[in-house]
Amino acid sequence: MPHDVFVSHSSKDKLAADALVAALEAKGIRCWVAPRDILPGADWSESIIEAIYNTKVMVLIFSAHANDSPQIKREVERAVNRGKPVIPLRIEDVAPSRSLEYFISTPHWLDAFTPPFDRHLHYLADVIARILTGPAEANAARGEPSDAKQEAAAPSPAAIPHEIAAHKGGAVRRKAGLAWLLGGLGAAAVALAAILAIARMAPSPPQLAAAGEPAAGQTQADAEEVEITYWKSIKDSKDPADFREYLKQFPEGSFAGLARNREKALQPAAPQVAAVPPPAPQVAVTPPPAPQVAVATPPAPPGPASGGLPPVGHSFLDCANCPMMVVISPGRFMMGTETAETARERVPDNFAEFERPRHAVTVRNALAVGKYNVMRGEYERFVQATGYDSGRGCAAWTGSKFESNPAKSWRDPGFAQTDRDPVVCVSWADAWAYAAWLARMTGKTYRLPTESEWEYAARGGTMTARWWGDEIGRGHANCAGCGSQWDRKSTSPAGSFAANPFGLFDMLGDAAQWTEDCFARTWAEAPSDSAIALTSGGDCTKRGVRGGGWNTNAIYIRAGSRGGDASGIRASYLGFRVVRSQ
């Protein structure tokens, strides 16, 4: 079955590409994206060229990585030469290189900088859906005859919103009658462009009359339909610019009074305090321990308060460079293990005591958990954005033991990694600094999970030793004895194994994960509320470590298994993932 949209992206922007594909395909828009849609054994270049020719629209995920990619330039050039509409989705504030600027004019870019990223994706999905309907379907909806040949062809330029019109030979095809859109490139302007183009569906759009008046060839009923459709597209917006754009186009419109009220209500209040200066790059200060207190979340800057989470089971990104998150449901579970489990696994007694006594824990609210461990590429973007110094020196594997090596770091842990491998050689403070950066950047409550939250997420609603069953089996994870190609050699790329029932990958194996809790040898003083980190009776110079890594013995690759490491240690088996509260 042919695809509708070709997604052009750098491999380093795969998370953003995956999120875009999920948003489009949820709307029934068929996407072609590499490497997913390249058949085994097929020639890579031929597959891409064929896909560009056979799809109707190209979406370019633009970033600094895309800017530097010769492959991206070739793909865009092919699409332009074939007359395909190119929709640039800019996820980073960078200008195009000269080679790309030749094909794409920057005023036509759809910016997706501000969180939540999902909002931009869903909006873009709506715009593309309008483009793909084409004149034939729009005419049919209005009771007019359609042209069978036109219906089967790629969308005509008249059906394409002005901001994302096709580009040929470096010249942007600007549609007469839509020039007023150049003044506003926000969501409102792009949406209105799409609505106007679809409403007219004429080979050459007529010139617009004065704002709020019907254009030539357009009836008053058509104008009212455009206004009503446009109002529906913005009425729930939280951006005052959307309502200003409405008033600009429909100053005496039916909803003008409401628009003025909404614009006024959404204006930010005048600041009452001095601006808070940006924090210094080294932000990882361990909060002082206090008995049985809620997890200390990294401070967010002045701005919008943390909002609610998406529905349970939903995957989302708060920004283009944020990690993919999955919302898991609240619940209650038995934490820790029975003696029978550690005896069956032959766990030494001095380690088995870490997992007892077994006790009930309540997860009172839905929680967003990182779908994957934080990846090397994600951590690198944090370092580039903040100048954070993770230092050098890491306990690396020598072939027989872990030994401190001053030449090793997260950039070179002693084995080759892709940008999708979990970042390792990071301390607890490094992990906390990353979570704090996400919190400042998004205004959301990103942090490290408590041990209780981690175990609840790792079990995925099961009570067996591993989410897939009691036995370690083969090919379920990456560890010493898990039966994978990476065992005792290196980390593996995120998503190399199946997800658990909560949709979380690599909760067991690959890279061990830091948690918020101070390490305690037993659960004797464990809290019953999952959101409370263990501090009382714990050693806060050490932090809880869960999940096991690529070099961990299989007997410790269990949901209930736990250990603790000095918070300042960096090791090539140690990584982390983040959570986000409501």
PDB file of N, CA and C in Angstrom, residues 49-114:
ATOM      1  N   ILE A  49      14.834   6.585  -2.576  1.00  0.00           N
ATOM      2  CA  ILE A  49      14.423   7.294  -3.794  1.00  0.00           C
ATOM      3  C   ILE A  49      13.027   6.866  -4.218  1.00  0.00           C
ATOM      4  N   GLU A  50      12.780   5.563  -4.197  1.00  0.00           N
ATOM      5  CA  GLU A  50      11.454   5.053  -4.581  1.00  0.00           C
ATOM      6  C   GLU A  50      10.376   5.582  -3.649  1.00  0.00           C
ATOM      7  N   ALA A  51      10.694   5.655  -2.354  1.00  0.00           N
ATOM      8  CA  ALA A  51       9.710   6.153  -1.386  1.00  0.00           C
ATOM      9  C   ALA A  51       9.405   7.629  -1.626  1.00  0.00           C
ATOM     10  N   ILE A  52      10.431   8.434  -1.905  1.00  0.00           N
ATOM     11  CA  ILE A  52      10.208   9.858  -2.185  1.00  0.00           C
ATOM     12  C   ILE A  52       9.308  10.020  -3.401  1.00  0.00           C
ATOM     13  N   TYR A  53       9.549   9.226  -4.439  1.00  0.00           N
ATOM     14  CA  TYR A  53       8.746   9.333  -5.659  1.00  0.00           C
ATOM     15  C   TYR A  53       7.297   8.908  -5.427  1.00  0.00           C
ATOM     16  N   ASN A  54       7.095   7.941  -4.539  1.00  0.00           N
ATOM     17  CA  ASN A  54       5.761   7.358  -4.381  1.00  0.00           C
ATOM     18  C   ASN A  54       4.933   7.976  -3.265  1.00  0.00           C
ATOM     19  N   THR A  55       5.529   8.838  -2.448  1.00  0.00           N
ATOM     20  CA  THR A  55       4.756   9.526  -1.415  1.00  0.00           C
ATOM     21  C   THR A  55       4.268  10.869  -1.940  1.00  0.00           C
ATOM     22  N   LYS A  56       3.335  11.467  -1.239  1.00  0.00           N
ATOM     23  CA  LYS A  56       2.696  12.694  -1.721  1.00  0.00           C
ATOM     24  C   LYS A  56       3.314  13.959  -1.109  1.00  0.00           C
ATOM     25  N   VAL A  57       3.843  13.827   0.104  1.00  0.00           N
ATOM     26  CA  VAL A  57       4.353  14.982   0.843  1.00  0.00           C
ATOM     27  C   VAL A  57       5.631  14.559   1.558  1.00  0.00           C
ATOM     28  N   MET A  58       6.600  15.479   1.669  1.00  0.00           N
ATOM     29  CA  MET A  58       7.774  15.237   2.500  1.00  0.00           C
ATOM     30  C   MET A  58       7.712  16.145   3.729  1.00  0.00           C
ATOM     31  N   VAL A  59       7.963  15.566   4.910  1.00  0.00           N
ATOM     32  CA  VAL A  59       8.162  16.355   6.123  1.00  0.00           C
ATOM     33  C   VAL A  59       9.634  16.253   6.483  1.00  0.00           C
ATOM     34  N   LEU A  60      10.288  17.404   6.566  1.00  0.00           N
ATOM     35  CA  LEU A  60      11.700  17.456   6.934  1.00  0.00           C
ATOM     36  C   LEU A  60      11.820  17.857   8.394  1.00  0.00           C
ATOM     37  N   ILE A  61      12.356  16.974   9.228  1.00  0.00           N
ATOM     38  CA  ILE A  61      12.638  17.324  10.623  1.00  0.00           C
ATOM     39  C   ILE A  61      13.986  18.034  10.635  1.00  0.00           C
ATOM     40  N   PHE A  62      13.925  19.346  10.865  1.00  0.00           N
ATOM     41  CA  PHE A  62      15.139  20.131  10.715  1.00  0.00           C
ATOM     42  C   PHE A  62      15.776  20.463  12.054  1.00  0.00           C
ATOM     43  N   SER A  63      17.078  20.254  12.122  1.00  0.00           N
ATOM     44  CA  SER A  63      17.873  20.512  13.315  1.00  0.00           C
ATOM     45  C   SER A  63      19.299  20.768  12.862  1.00  0.00           C
ATOM     46  N   ALA A  64      20.185  21.017  13.813  1.00  0.00           N
ATOM     47  CA  ALA A  64      21.597  21.171  13.469  1.00  0.00           C
ATOM     48  C   ALA A  64      22.142  19.899  12.824  1.00  0.00           C
ATOM     49  N   HIS A  65      21.638  18.741  13.289  1.00  0.00           N
ATOM     50  CA  HIS A  65      22.083  17.472  12.702  1.00  0.00           C
ATOM     51  C   HIS A  65      21.641  17.369  11.238  1.00  0.00           C
ATOM     52  N   ALA A  66      20.398  17.743  10.962  1.00  0.00           N
ATOM     53  CA  ALA A  66      19.897  17.693   9.589  1.00  0.00           C
ATOM     54  C   ALA A  66      20.656  18.686   8.705  1.00  0.00           C
ATOM     55  N   ASN A  67      20.995  19.824   9.282  1.00  0.00           N
ATOM     56  CA  ASN A  67      21.703  20.865   8.537  1.00  0.00           C
ATOM     57  C   ASN A  67      23.044  20.368   8.001  1.00  0.00           C
ATOM     58  N   ASP A  68      23.667  19.487   8.755  1.00  0.00           N
ATOM     59  CA  ASP A  68      24.997  18.993   8.397  1.00  0.00           C
ATOM     60  C   ASP A  68      24.961  17.698   7.584  1.00  0.00           C
ATOM     61  N   SER A  69      23.770  17.230   7.256  1.00  0.00           N
ATOM     62  CA  SER A  69      23.643  15.910   6.633  1.00  0.00           C
ATOM     63  C   SER A  69      23.553  15.995   5.109  1.00  0.00           C
ATOM     64  N   PRO A  70      24.536  15.463   4.397  1.00  0.00           N
ATOM     65  CA  PRO A  70      24.434  15.403   2.926  1.00  0.00           C
ATOM     66  C   PRO A  70      23.238  14.565   2.474  1.00  0.00           C
ATOM     67  N   GLN A  71      22.889  13.543   3.257  1.00  0.00           N
ATOM     68  CA  GLN A  71      21.762  12.691   2.906  1.00  0.00           C
ATOM     69  C   GLN A  71      20.458  13.486   2.914  1.00  0.00           C
ATOM     70  N   ILE A  72      20.284  14.353   3.908  1.00  0.00           N
ATOM     71  CA  ILE A  72      19.080  15.176   3.976  1.00  0.00           C
ATOM     72  C   ILE A  72      18.986  16.075   2.735  1.00  0.00           C
ATOM     73  N   LYS A  73      20.112  16.708   2.373  1.00  0.00           N
ATOM     74  CA  LYS A  73      20.119  17.583   1.188  1.00  0.00           C
ATOM     75  C   LYS A  73      19.694  16.803  -0.056  1.00  0.00           C
ATOM     76  N   ARG A  74      20.220  15.584  -0.209  1.00  0.00           N
ATOM     77  CA  ARG A  74      19.862  14.784  -1.387  1.00  0.00           C
ATOM     78  C   ARG A  74      18.371  14.443  -1.382  1.00  0.00           C
ATOM     79  N   GLU A  75      17.842  14.100  -0.209  1.00  0.00           N
ATOM     80  CA  GLU A  75      16.422  13.748  -0.137  1.00  0.00           C
ATOM     81  C   GLU A  75      15.543  14.944  -0.478  1.00  0.00           C
ATOM     82  N   VAL A  76      15.865  16.123   0.094  1.00  0.00           N
ATOM     83  CA  VAL A  76      15.067  17.320  -0.188  1.00  0.00           C
ATOM     84  C   VAL A  76      15.164  17.685  -1.665  1.00  0.00           C
ATOM     85  N   GLU A  77      16.368  17.592  -2.212  1.00  0.00           N
ATOM     86  CA  GLU A  77      16.563  17.909  -3.632  1.00  0.00           C
ATOM     87  C   GLU A  77      15.717  16.990  -4.516  1.00  0.00           C
ATOM     88  N   ARG A  78      15.698  15.706  -4.202  1.00  0.00           N
ATOM     89  CA  ARG A  78      14.883  14.750  -4.972  1.00  0.00           C
ATOM     90  C   ARG A  78      13.406  15.128  -4.899  1.00  0.00           C
ATOM     91  N   ALA A  79      12.940  15.455  -3.679  1.00  0.00           N
ATOM     92  CA  ALA A  79      11.517  15.790  -3.510  1.00  0.00           C
ATOM     93  C   ALA A  79      11.153  17.047  -4.293  1.00  0.00           C
ATOM     94  N   VAL A  80      12.012  18.068  -4.224  1.00  0.00           N
ATOM     95  CA  VAL A  80      11.741  19.321  -4.932  1.00  0.00           C
ATOM     96  C   VAL A  80      11.730  19.088  -6.439  1.00  0.00           C
ATOM     97  N   ASN A  81      12.678  18.324  -6.933  1.00  0.00           N
ATOM     98  CA  ASN A  81      12.746  18.065  -8.370  1.00  0.00           C
ATOM     99  C   ASN A  81      11.545  17.270  -8.871  1.00  0.00           C
ATOM    100  N   ARG A  82      10.930  16.500  -7.970  1.00  0.00           N
ATOM    101  CA  ARG A  82       9.727  15.742  -8.356  1.00  0.00           C
ATOM    102  C   ARG A  82       8.448  16.527  -8.086  1.00  0.00           C
ATOM    103  N   GLY A  83       8.592  17.800  -7.626  1.00  0.00           N
ATOM    104  CA  GLY A  83       7.413  18.628  -7.378  1.00  0.00           C
ATOM    105  C   GLY A  83       6.637  18.241  -6.139  1.00  0.00           C
ATOM    106  N   LYS A  84       7.302  17.601  -5.166  1.00  0.00           N
ATOM    107  CA  LYS A  84       6.610  17.191  -3.946  1.00  0.00           C
ATOM    108  C   LYS A  84       6.555  18.354  -2.953  1.00  0.00           C
ATOM    109  N   PRO A  85       5.444  18.551  -2.269  1.00  0.00           N
ATOM    110  CA  PRO A  85       5.412  19.552  -1.197  1.00  0.00           C
ATOM    111  C   PRO A  85       6.403  19.167  -0.093  1.00  0.00           C
ATOM    112  N   VAL A  86       7.192  20.115   0.356  1.00  0.00           N
ATOM    113  CA  VAL A  86       8.141  19.889   1.437  1.00  0.00           C
ATOM    114  C   VAL A  86       7.700  20.714   2.642  1.00  0.00           C
ATOM    115  N   ILE A  87       7.469  20.052   3.766  1.00  0.00           N
ATOM    116  CA  ILE A  87       7.048  20.726   4.992  1.00  0.00           C
ATOM    117  C   ILE A  87       8.190  20.660   5.993  1.00  0.00           C
ATOM    118  N   PRO A  88       8.933  21.747   6.197  1.00  0.00           N
ATOM    119  CA  PRO A  88      10.020  21.714   7.173  1.00  0.00           C
ATOM    120  C   PRO A  88       9.489  21.928   8.590  1.00  0.00           C
ATOM    121  N   LEU A  89       9.773  20.995   9.477  1.00  0.00           N
ATOM    122  CA  LEU A  89       9.404  21.092  10.888  1.00  0.00           C
ATOM    123  C   LEU A  89      10.688  21.366  11.667  1.00  0.00           C
ATOM    124  N   ARG A  90      10.858  22.597  12.122  1.00  0.00           N
ATOM    125  CA  ARG A  90      12.114  22.991  12.752  1.00  0.00           C
ATOM    126  C   ARG A  90      12.053  22.711  14.249  1.00  0.00           C
ATOM    127  N   ILE A  91      12.903  21.814  14.725  1.00  0.00           N
ATOM    128  CA  ILE A  91      12.903  21.448  16.140  1.00  0.00           C
ATOM    129  C   ILE A  91      14.040  22.119  16.901  1.00  0.00           C
ATOM    130  N   GLU A  92      14.920  22.808  16.184  1.00  0.00           N
ATOM    131  CA  GLU A  92      15.973  23.597  16.819  1.00  0.00           C
ATOM    132  C   GLU A  92      16.077  24.940  16.104  1.00  0.00           C
ATOM    133  N   ASP A  93      16.457  25.964  16.835  1.00  0.00           N
ATOM    134  CA  ASP A  93      16.518  27.310  16.281  1.00  0.00           C
ATOM    135  C   ASP A  93      17.838  27.506  15.541  1.00  0.00           C
ATOM    136  N   VAL A  94      17.939  26.915  14.382  1.00  0.00           N
ATOM    137  CA  VAL A  94      19.129  27.049  13.542  1.00  0.00           C
ATOM    138  C   VAL A  94      18.691  27.432  12.138  1.00  0.00           C
ATOM    139  N   ALA A  95      19.540  28.218  11.472  1.00  0.00           N
ATOM    140  CA  ALA A  95      19.264  28.614  10.091  1.00  0.00           C
ATOM    141  C   ALA A  95      19.755  27.530   9.149  1.00  0.00           C
ATOM    142  N   PRO A  96      19.113  27.380   7.988  1.00  0.00           N
ATOM    143  CA  PRO A  96      19.539  26.334   7.048  1.00  0.00           C
ATOM    144  C   PRO A  96      20.881  26.667   6.420  1.00  0.00           C
ATOM    145  N   SER A  97      21.623  25.644   6.093  1.00  0.00           N
ATOM    146  CA  SER A  97      22.857  25.819   5.345  1.00  0.00           C
ATOM    147  C   SER A  97      22.519  26.350   3.955  1.00  0.00           C
ATOM    148  N   ARG A  98      23.519  26.872   3.271  1.00  0.00           N
ATOM    149  CA  ARG A  98      23.257  27.427   1.943  1.00  0.00           C
ATOM    150  C   ARG A  98      22.717  26.381   0.986  1.00  0.00           C
ATOM    151  N   SER A  99      23.221  25.151   1.115  1.00  0.00           N
ATOM    152  CA  SER A  99      22.761  24.102   0.207  1.00  0.00           C
ATOM    153  C   SER A  99      21.288  23.797   0.406  1.00  0.00           C
ATOM    154  N   LEU A 100      20.817  23.861   1.664  1.00  0.00           N
ATOM    155  CA  LEU A 100      19.393  23.630   1.916  1.00  0.00           C
ATOM    156  C   LEU A 100      18.575  24.883   1.642  1.00  0.00           C
ATOM    157  N   GLU A 101      19.136  26.048   1.935  1.00  0.00           N
ATOM    158  CA  GLU A 101      18.410  27.300   1.714  1.00  0.00           C
ATOM    159  C   GLU A 101      18.035  27.455   0.245  1.00  0.00           C
ATOM    160  N   TYR A 102      18.844  26.882  -0.632  1.00  0.00           N
ATOM    161  CA  TYR A 102      18.551  26.938  -2.061  1.00  0.00           C
ATOM    162  C   TYR A 102      17.193  26.315  -2.365  1.00  0.00           C
ATOM    163  N   PHE A 103      16.817  25.300  -1.586  1.00  0.00           N
ATOM    164  CA  PHE A 103      15.566  24.588  -1.841  1.00  0.00           C
ATOM    165  C   PHE A 103      14.423  25.039  -0.937  1.00  0.00           C
ATOM    166  N   ILE A 104      14.758  25.535   0.252  1.00  0.00           N
ATOM    167  CA  ILE A 104      13.705  25.833   1.231  1.00  0.00           C
ATOM    168  C   ILE A 104      13.900  27.239   1.770  1.00  0.00           C
ATOM    169  N   SER A 105      12.878  28.028   1.723  1.00  0.00           N
ATOM    170  CA  SER A 105      12.937  29.404   2.229  1.00  0.00           C
ATOM    171  C   SER A 105      12.541  29.426   3.696  1.00  0.00           C
ATOM    172  N   THR A 106      13.359  30.030   4.534  1.00  0.00           N
ATOM    173  CA  THR A 106      13.123  29.968   5.989  1.00  0.00           C
ATOM    174  C   THR A 106      11.789  30.530   6.457  1.00  0.00           C
ATOM    175  N   PRO A 107      11.194  31.563   5.824  1.00  0.00           N
ATOM    176  CA  PRO A 107       9.896  32.033   6.337  1.00  0.00           C
ATOM    177  C   PRO A 107       8.793  30.988   6.271  1.00  0.00           C
ATOM    178  N   HIS A 108       9.038  29.891   5.580  1.00  0.00           N
ATOM    179  CA  HIS A 108       7.988  28.881   5.408  1.00  0.00           C
ATOM    180  C   HIS A 108       8.112  27.741   6.406  1.00  0.00           C
ATOM    181  N   TRP A 109       8.939  27.907   7.397  1.00  0.00           N
ATOM    182  CA  TRP A 109       9.171  26.800   8.313  1.00  0.00           C
ATOM    183  C   TRP A 109       8.168  26.800   9.450  1.00  0.00           C
ATOM    184  N   LEU A 110       7.764  25.611   9.851  1.00  0.00           N
ATOM    185  CA  LEU A 110       6.884  25.464  11.003  1.00  0.00           C
ATOM    186  C   LEU A 110       7.759  25.184  12.224  1.00  0.00           C
ATOM    187  N   ASP A 111       7.806  26.131  13.153  1.00  0.00           N
ATOM    188  CA  ASP A 111       8.656  25.983  14.328  1.00  0.00           C
ATOM    189  C   ASP A 111       7.970  25.147  15.400  1.00  0.00           C
ATOM    190  N   ALA A 112       8.745  24.293  16.042  1.00  0.00           N
ATOM    191  CA  ALA A 112       8.212  23.414  17.089  1.00  0.00           C
ATOM    192  C   ALA A 112       9.152  23.450  18.288  1.00  0.00           C
ATOM    193  N   PHE A 113       9.437  24.659  18.762  1.00  0.00           N
ATOM    194  CA  PHE A 113      10.389  24.802  19.866  1.00  0.00           C
ATOM    195  C   PHE A 113       9.722  24.670  21.230  1.00  0.00           C
ATOM    196  N   THR A 114       8.537  25.263  21.367  1.00  0.00           N
ATOM    197  CA  THR A 114       7.924  25.396  22.687  1.00  0.00           C
ATOM    198  C   THR A 114       7.210  24.116  23.093  1.00  0.00           C
TER     199      THR A 114
END
